[in-house]
Coordinates of C-alpha atoms in Angstrom, one line a residue:
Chain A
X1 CA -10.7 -33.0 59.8
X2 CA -13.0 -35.7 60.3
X3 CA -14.3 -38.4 58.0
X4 CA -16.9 -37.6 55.7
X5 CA -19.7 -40.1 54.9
X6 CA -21.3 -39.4 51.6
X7 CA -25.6 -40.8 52.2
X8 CA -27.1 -38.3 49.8
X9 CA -29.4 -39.8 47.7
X10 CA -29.4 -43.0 50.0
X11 CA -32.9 -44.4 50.9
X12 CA -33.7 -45.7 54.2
X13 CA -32.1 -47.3 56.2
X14 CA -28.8 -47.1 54.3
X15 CA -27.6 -43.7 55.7
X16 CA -28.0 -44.9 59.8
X17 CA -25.7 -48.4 58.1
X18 CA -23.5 -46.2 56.3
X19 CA -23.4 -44.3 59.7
X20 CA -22.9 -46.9 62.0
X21 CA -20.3 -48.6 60.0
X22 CA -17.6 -45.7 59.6
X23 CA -18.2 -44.8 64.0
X24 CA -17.1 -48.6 63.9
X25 CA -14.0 -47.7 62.1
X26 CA -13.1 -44.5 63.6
X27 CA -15.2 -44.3 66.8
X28 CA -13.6 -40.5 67.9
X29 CA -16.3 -38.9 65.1
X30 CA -17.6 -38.3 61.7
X31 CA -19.6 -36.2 59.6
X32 CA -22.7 -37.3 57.6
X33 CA -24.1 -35.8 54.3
X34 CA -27.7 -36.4 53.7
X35 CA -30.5 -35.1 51.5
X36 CA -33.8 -35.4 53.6
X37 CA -34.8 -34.9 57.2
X38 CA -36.1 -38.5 57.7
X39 CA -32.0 -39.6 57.5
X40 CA -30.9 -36.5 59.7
X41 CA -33.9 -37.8 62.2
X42 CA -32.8 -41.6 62.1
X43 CA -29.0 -40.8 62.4
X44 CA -29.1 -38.4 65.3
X45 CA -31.1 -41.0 66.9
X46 CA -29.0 -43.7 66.3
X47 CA -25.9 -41.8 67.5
X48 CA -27.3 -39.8 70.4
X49 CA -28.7 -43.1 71.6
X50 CA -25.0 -44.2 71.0
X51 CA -23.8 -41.5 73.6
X52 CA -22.3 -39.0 70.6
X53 CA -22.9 -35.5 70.4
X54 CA -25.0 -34.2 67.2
X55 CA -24.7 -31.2 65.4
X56 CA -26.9 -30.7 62.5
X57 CA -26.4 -27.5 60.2
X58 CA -29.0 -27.3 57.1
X59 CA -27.9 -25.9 53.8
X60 CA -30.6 -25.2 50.9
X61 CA -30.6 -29.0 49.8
X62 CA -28.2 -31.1 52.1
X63 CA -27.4 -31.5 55.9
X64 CA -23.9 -32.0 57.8
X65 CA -24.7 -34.0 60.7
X66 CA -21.2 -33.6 62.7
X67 CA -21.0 -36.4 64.8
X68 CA -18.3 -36.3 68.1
X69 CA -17.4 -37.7 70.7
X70 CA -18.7 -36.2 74.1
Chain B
X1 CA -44.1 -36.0 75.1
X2 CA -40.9 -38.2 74.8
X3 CA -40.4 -39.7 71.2
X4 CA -41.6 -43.3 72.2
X5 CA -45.5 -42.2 73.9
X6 CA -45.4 -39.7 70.5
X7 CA -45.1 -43.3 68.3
X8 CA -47.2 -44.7 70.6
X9 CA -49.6 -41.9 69.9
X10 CA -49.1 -42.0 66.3
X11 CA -49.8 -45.6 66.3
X12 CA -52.5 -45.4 68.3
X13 CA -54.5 -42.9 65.5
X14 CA -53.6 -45.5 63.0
X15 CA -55.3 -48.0 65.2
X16 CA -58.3 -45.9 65.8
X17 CA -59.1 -45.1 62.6
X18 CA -59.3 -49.2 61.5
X19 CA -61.5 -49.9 64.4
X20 CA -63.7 -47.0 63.5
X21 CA -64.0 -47.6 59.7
X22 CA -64.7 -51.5 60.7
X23 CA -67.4 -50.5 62.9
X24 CA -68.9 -48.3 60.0
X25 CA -69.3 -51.0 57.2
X26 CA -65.6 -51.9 56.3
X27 CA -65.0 -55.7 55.9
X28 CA -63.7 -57.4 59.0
X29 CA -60.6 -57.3 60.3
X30 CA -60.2 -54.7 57.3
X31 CA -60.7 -51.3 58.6
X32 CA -56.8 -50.5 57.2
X33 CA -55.2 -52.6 55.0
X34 CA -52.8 -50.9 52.4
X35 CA -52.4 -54.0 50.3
X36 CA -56.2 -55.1 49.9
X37 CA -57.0 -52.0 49.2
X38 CA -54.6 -51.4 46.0
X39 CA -55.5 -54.7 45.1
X40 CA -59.1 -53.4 45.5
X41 CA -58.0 -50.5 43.3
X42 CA -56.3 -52.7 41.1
X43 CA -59.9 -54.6 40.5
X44 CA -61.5 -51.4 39.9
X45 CA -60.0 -50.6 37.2
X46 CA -60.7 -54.0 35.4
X47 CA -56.9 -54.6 35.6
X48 CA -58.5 -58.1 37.1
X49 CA -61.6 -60.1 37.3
X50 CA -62.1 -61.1 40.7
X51 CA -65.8 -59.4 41.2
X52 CA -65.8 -59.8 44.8
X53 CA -62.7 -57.5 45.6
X54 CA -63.4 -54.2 43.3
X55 CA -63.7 -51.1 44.7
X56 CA -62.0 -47.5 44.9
X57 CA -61.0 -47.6 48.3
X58 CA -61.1 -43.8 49.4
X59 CA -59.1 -44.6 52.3
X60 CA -56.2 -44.9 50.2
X61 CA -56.6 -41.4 47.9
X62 CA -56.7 -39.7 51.9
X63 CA -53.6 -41.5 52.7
X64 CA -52.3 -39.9 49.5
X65 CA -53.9 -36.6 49.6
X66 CA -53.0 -36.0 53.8
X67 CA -49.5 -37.0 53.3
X68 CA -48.9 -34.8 50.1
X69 CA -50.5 -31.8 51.5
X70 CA -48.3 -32.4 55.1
X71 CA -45.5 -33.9 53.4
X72 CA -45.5 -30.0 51.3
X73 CA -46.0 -27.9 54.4
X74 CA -43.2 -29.2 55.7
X75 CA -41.0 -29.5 53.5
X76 CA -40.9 -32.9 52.7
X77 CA -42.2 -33.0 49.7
X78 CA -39.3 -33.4 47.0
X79 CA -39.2 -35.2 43.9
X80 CA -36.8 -38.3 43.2
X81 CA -35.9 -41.5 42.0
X82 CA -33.7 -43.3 39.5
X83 CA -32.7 -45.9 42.3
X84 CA -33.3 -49.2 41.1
X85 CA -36.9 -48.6 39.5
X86 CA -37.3 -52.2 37.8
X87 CA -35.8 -53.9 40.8
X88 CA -38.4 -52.1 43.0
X89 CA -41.1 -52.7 40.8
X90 CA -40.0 -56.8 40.9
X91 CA -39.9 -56.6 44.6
X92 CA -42.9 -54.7 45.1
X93 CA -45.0 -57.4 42.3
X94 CA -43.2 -60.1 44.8
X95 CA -44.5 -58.2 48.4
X96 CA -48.0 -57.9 46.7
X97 CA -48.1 -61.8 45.9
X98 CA -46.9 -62.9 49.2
X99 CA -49.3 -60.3 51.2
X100 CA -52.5 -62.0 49.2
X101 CA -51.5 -65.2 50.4
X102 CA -51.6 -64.7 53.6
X103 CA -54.8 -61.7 52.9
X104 CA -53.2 -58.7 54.6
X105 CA -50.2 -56.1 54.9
X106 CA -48.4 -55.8 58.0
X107 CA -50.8 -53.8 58.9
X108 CA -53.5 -56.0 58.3
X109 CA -51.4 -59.0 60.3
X110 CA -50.9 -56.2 63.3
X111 CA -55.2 -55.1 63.0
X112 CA -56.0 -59.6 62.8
X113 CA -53.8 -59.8 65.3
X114 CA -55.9 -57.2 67.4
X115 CA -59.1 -58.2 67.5
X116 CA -57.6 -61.7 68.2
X117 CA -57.0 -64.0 64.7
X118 CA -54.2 -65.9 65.9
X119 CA -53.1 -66.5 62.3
X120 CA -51.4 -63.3 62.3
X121 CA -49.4 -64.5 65.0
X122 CA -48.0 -67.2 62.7
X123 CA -47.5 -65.1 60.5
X124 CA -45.9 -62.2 62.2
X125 CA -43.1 -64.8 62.9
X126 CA -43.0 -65.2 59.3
X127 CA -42.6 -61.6 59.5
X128 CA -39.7 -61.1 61.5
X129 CA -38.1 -64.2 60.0
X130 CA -38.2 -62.8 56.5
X131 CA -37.0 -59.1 57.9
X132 CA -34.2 -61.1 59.6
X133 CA -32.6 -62.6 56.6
X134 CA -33.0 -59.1 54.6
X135 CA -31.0 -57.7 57.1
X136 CA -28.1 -60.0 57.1
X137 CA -28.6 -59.0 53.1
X138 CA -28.0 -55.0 54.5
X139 CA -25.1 -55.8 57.2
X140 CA -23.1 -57.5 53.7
X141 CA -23.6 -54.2 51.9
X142 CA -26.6 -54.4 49.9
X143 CA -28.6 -50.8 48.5
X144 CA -30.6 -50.2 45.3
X145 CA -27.9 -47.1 44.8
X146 CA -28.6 -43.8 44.8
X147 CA -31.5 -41.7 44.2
X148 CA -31.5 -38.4 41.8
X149 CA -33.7 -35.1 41.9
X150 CA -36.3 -35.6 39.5
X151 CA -38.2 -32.8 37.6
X152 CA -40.9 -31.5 39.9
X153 CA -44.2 -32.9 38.0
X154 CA -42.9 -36.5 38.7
X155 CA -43.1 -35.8 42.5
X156 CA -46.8 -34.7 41.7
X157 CA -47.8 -38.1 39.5
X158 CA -49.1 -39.9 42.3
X159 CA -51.5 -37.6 43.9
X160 CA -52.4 -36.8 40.7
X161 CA -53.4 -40.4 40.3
X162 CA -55.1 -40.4 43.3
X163 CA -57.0 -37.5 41.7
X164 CA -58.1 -39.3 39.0
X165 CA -58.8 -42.1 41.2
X166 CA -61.3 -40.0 43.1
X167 CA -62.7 -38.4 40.3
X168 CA -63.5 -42.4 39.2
X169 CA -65.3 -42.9 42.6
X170 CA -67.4 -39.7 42.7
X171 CA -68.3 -40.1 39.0
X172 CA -68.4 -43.7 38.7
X173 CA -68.0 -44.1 35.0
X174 CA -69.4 -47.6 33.1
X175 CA -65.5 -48.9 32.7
X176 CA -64.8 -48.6 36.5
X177 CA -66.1 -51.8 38.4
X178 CA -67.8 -52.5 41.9
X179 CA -68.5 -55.2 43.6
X180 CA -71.7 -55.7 44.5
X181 CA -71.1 -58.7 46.9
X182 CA -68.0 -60.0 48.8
X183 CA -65.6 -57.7 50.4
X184 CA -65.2 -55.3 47.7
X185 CA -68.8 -54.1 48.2
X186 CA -68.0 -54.0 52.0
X187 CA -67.3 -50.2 52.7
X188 CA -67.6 -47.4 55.6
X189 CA -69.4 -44.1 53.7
X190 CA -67.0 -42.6 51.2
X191 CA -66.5 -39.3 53.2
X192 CA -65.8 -41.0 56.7
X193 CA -63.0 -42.9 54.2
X194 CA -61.5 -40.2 52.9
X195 CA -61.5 -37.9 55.9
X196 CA -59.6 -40.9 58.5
X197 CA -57.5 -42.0 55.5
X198 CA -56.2 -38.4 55.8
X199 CA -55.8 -38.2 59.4
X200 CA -53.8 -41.6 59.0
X201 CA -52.3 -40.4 56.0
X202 CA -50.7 -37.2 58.0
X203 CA -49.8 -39.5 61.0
X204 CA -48.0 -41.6 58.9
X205 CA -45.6 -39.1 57.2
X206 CA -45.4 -37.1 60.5
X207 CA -44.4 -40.2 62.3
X208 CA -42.5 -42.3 59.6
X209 CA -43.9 -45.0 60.8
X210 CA -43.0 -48.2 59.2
X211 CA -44.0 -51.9 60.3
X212 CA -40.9 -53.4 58.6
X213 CA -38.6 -50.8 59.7
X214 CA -39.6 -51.2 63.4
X215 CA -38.8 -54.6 63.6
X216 CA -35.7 -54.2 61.4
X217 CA -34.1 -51.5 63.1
X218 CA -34.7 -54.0 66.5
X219 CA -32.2 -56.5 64.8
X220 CA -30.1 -53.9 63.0
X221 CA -29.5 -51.4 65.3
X222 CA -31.2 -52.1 68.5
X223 CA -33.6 -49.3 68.3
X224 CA -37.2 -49.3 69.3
X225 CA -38.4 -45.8 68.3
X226 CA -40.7 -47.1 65.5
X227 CA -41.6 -50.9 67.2
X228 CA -43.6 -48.2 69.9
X229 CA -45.8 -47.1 66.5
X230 CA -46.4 -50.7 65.9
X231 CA -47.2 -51.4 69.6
X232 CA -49.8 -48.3 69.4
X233 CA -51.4 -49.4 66.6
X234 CA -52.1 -53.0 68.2
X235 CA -53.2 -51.2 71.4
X236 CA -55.5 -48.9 70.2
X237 CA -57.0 -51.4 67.4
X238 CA -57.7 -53.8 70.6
X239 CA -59.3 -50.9 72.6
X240 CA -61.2 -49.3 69.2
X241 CA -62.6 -52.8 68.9
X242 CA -63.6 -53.8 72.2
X243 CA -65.4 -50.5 72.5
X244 CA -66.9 -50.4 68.7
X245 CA -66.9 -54.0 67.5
X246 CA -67.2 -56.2 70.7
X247 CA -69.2 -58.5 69.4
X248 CA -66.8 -59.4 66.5
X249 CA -63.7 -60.1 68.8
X250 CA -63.1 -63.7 68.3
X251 CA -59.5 -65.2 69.8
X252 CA -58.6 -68.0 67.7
X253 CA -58.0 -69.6 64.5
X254 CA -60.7 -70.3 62.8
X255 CA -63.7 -68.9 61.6
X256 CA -61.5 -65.4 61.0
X257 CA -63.3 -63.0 58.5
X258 CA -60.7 -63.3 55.4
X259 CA -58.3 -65.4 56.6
X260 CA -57.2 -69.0 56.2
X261 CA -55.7 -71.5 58.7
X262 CA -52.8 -72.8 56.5
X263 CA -49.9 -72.4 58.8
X264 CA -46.5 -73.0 56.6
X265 CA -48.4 -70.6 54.0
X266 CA -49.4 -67.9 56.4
X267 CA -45.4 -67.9 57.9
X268 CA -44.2 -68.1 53.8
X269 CA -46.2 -65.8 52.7
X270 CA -45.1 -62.7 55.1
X271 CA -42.1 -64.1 55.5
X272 CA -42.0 -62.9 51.5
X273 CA -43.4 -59.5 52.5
X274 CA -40.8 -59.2 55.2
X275 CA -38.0 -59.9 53.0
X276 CA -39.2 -57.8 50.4
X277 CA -39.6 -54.7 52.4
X278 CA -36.2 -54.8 53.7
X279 CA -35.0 -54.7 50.6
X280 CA -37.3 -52.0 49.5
X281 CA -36.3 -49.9 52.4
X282 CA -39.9 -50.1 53.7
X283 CA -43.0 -51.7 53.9
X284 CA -46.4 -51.6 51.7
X285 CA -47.8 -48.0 54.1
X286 CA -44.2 -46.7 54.1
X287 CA -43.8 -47.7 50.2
X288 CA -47.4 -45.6 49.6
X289 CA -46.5 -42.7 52.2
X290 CA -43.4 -42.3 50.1
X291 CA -44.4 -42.1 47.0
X292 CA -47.3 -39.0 48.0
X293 CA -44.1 -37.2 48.8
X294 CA -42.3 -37.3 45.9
X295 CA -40.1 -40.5 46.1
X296 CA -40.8 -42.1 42.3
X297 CA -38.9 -45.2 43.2
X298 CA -41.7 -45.8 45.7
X299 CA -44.3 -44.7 42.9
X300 CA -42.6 -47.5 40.7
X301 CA -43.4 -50.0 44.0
X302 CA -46.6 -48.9 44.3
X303 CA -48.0 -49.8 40.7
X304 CA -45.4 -53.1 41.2
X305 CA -48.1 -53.8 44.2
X306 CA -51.1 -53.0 41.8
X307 CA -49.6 -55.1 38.7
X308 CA -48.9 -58.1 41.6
X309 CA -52.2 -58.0 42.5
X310 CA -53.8 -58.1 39.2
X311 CA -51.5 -61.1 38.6
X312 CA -52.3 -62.4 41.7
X313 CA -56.1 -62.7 40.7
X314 CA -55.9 -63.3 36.7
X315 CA -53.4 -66.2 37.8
X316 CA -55.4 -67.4 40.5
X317 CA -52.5 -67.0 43.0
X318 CA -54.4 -65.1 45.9
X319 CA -55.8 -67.0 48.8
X320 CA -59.7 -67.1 50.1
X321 CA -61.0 -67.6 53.7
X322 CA -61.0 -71.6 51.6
X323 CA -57.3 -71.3 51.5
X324 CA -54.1 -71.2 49.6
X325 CA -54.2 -72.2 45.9
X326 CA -51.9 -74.7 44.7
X327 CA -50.9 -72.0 42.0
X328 CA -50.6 -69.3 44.9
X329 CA -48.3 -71.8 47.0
X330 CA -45.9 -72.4 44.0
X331 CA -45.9 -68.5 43.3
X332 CA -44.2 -67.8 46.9
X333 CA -42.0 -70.3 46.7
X334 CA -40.7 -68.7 43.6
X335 CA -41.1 -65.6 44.6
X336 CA -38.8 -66.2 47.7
X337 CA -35.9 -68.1 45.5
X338 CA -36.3 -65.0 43.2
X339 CA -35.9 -62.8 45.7
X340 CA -33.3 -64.1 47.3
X341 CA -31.5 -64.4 43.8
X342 CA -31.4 -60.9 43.2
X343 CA -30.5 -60.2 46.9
X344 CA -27.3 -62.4 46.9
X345 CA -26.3 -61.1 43.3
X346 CA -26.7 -57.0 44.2
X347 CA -24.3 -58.3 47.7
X348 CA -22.3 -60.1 44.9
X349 CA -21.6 -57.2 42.5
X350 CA -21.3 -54.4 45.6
X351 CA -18.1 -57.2 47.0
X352 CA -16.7 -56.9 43.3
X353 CA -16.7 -53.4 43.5
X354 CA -15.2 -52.3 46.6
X355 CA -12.4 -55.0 45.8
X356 CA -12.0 -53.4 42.4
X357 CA -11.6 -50.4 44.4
X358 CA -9.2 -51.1 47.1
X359 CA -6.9 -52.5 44.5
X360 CA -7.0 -49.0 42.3
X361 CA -5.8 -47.2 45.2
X362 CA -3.7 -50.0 46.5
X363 CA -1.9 -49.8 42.8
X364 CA -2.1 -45.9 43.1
X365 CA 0.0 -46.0 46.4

């Protein structure tokens, strides 16, 4: 089981930080909560452009972003 | 289209749309600027007494109006807050303060810039120097906290206003004021207004564009996405003008239509907008884009920009193509050292924390 990163209810640009900062700590992947598309957008940006594999599922409020290693 | 010619795009409507509504009566270098408008607004409705900048600006109820509406198609559209509200509202007075010293938002500076008011360029480096030391701010672990679902009317309180706001304009009661000289009485037809400040309006929440977050996530993260909405904008205000207001193009310092030549104050002043919208999460279009979809922590910034404006003109802080007041000079300076202060102290309290909270589970183990 991977980490989990907790961003709901984070405003921009604190989920791509909160991001960034736990693939620093454990680089072989994570999953990301967040509440709106605009931080499922920025994060699958920042961590495709980081070479990870993104997976986004969508529940009725939230999205898992699962975040691996290629 | 790859993402970077779609924000190039997306830019480049926002750029059209100031060139056109310059061309069509708008005051120069003014087709779009999100913080003279409000303060327009703010003058409007008596809140202060400059006569020369009161006016409903329409442009800003369609930026409202075509984000709410897209912002619901999509999805968007959801109503929070309770993250930080008087904080926001302080650094949102603060932005507003700093933006009328210098006489523009960001997206003014980018639309001077443009059609070739070398001021801008001063301070854009202002700019990017007060967006650098707000990150530094982020990379130590500063955030105004979570945000909570609100009940749904609160989502709908600002295009409500903006409503109310338009209902003012189209009815023009005797307690709404407009100038009837100076910029405020400088205006492209109402309809023309409304209509692009909904086409830009819709661009803007499509895109998410954000002038602060562009050159922020640059530092940050090493992204460009949103720095190629920025560059669009520029491009396509540059092209708008040379094909609609040729004659107005004027590379230089002085003689700028609403601008001033004081260098430290130009770089001061934005450097206070800078640093305030990394702290806000967003700039002065981003804050008002925001808050038409729901976000009421961006509301609460938006009538912080309105209440800073009013102040800015009751207290004679705002600066004139003349200059920078002695009062408006004093006001940034504070404004930056209060800034700062409440920077450093949310990094302080956030370091508390987590050390608080490494030694629970440390004691735990």
């Amino acid at each position: 089981m991977s980490k989990v990163v907790d961003a709901r209810g984070r405003s921009c640009p604190e989920p791509v930080i909160m991001t960034k900062s736990a693939l620093e700590a454990d680089c072989s992947g994570i999953q990301v909560l967040v509440d709106t598309h605009v931080a499922v957008e920025n994060i699958t940006r920042f961590a495709e452009g980081k070479g990870y594999k993104v997976n986004v599922k969508e529940y009725s409020e939230d999205y898992e972003i699962n975040i691996t290693m290629e | 289209m790859n993402s970077k010619k779609k924000m190039f795009m997306y830019g480049g409507v926002i750029g059209l749309a100031a060139a056109i509504l310059m061309r069509f009566g708008n005051p120069g270098n003014m087709g779009m600027c999100i913080a003279c408008f409000w303060r327009d607004i703010a003058g409007a409705l008596g809140l202060h007494k400059a006569a020369v900048v009161q006016y409903i600006r329409p442009e800003i109820i369609g930026i409202v109006f075509g984000t709410f509406f897209i912002s619901y198609l999509t999805g968007d559209f959801k109503a929070r807050g309770g993250s930080s509200p008087l904080i926001r509202f302080i650094l949102g007075f603060f932005l507003m303060i700093g933006a009328l010293v210098f006489l523009g938002c960001p997206l003014r500076m980018i639309i001077r810039l443009a059609n070739g008011d070398l001021n801008a360029l001063v301070a854009l480096a202002g700019y990017v120097a007060g967006i650098f030391v707000g990150v530094q701010f982020l990379k130590k672990g500063y955030t105004l906290g979570k945000n909570y679902e609100q009940a749904k009317i609160a989502g709908f309180l600002v295009p409500i206003f903006a409503l109310v706001l338009l209902i003012f304009l189209v009815v023009k009661p005797a307690f709404i004021l407009f100038s009837t000289e100076g910029p405020g009485s400088m205006a492209a037809p109402v309809i023309l207004s409304l209509v692009l400040g909904a086409v830009v309006g819709i661009a803007l929440q499509r895109s998410r564009i954000c002038t602060a977050g562009g050159i922020r996530d640059m530092i940050l993260i090493k992204d460009n996405h949103f720095l190629w909405g920025i560059l669009g904008i520029f491009a396509f205000t540059l092209i708008g003008n040379l094909v609609l207001n040729f004659g107005k193009i004027n590379i230089g310092f002085v003689d700028q239509p609403i601008g001033h030549t004081d260098f430290l104050f130009n770089f001061l002043g934005m450097a206070l907008v800078g640093l305030c919208s990394v702290l806000l999460g967003g700039c002065p279009i981003r804050q008002t884009v925001l808050a038409s979809q729901g976000d009421t922590d961006a509301g609460i910034t938006v009538i912080g920009l309105i209440i800073g404006a009013a102040f800015a003109h009751n207290f004679g802080l705002a600066a004139s193509g003349s200059g920078v007041p002695t009062n408006g000079k004093i006001a940034v300076l504070i404004g930056i050292v209060f800034v700062l202060i409440i920077a450093y102290s949310i990094v302080a309290d956030q370091k508390n924390k987590s050390a608080k909270k490494s030694k629970g589970v440390s004691a735990n183990v």
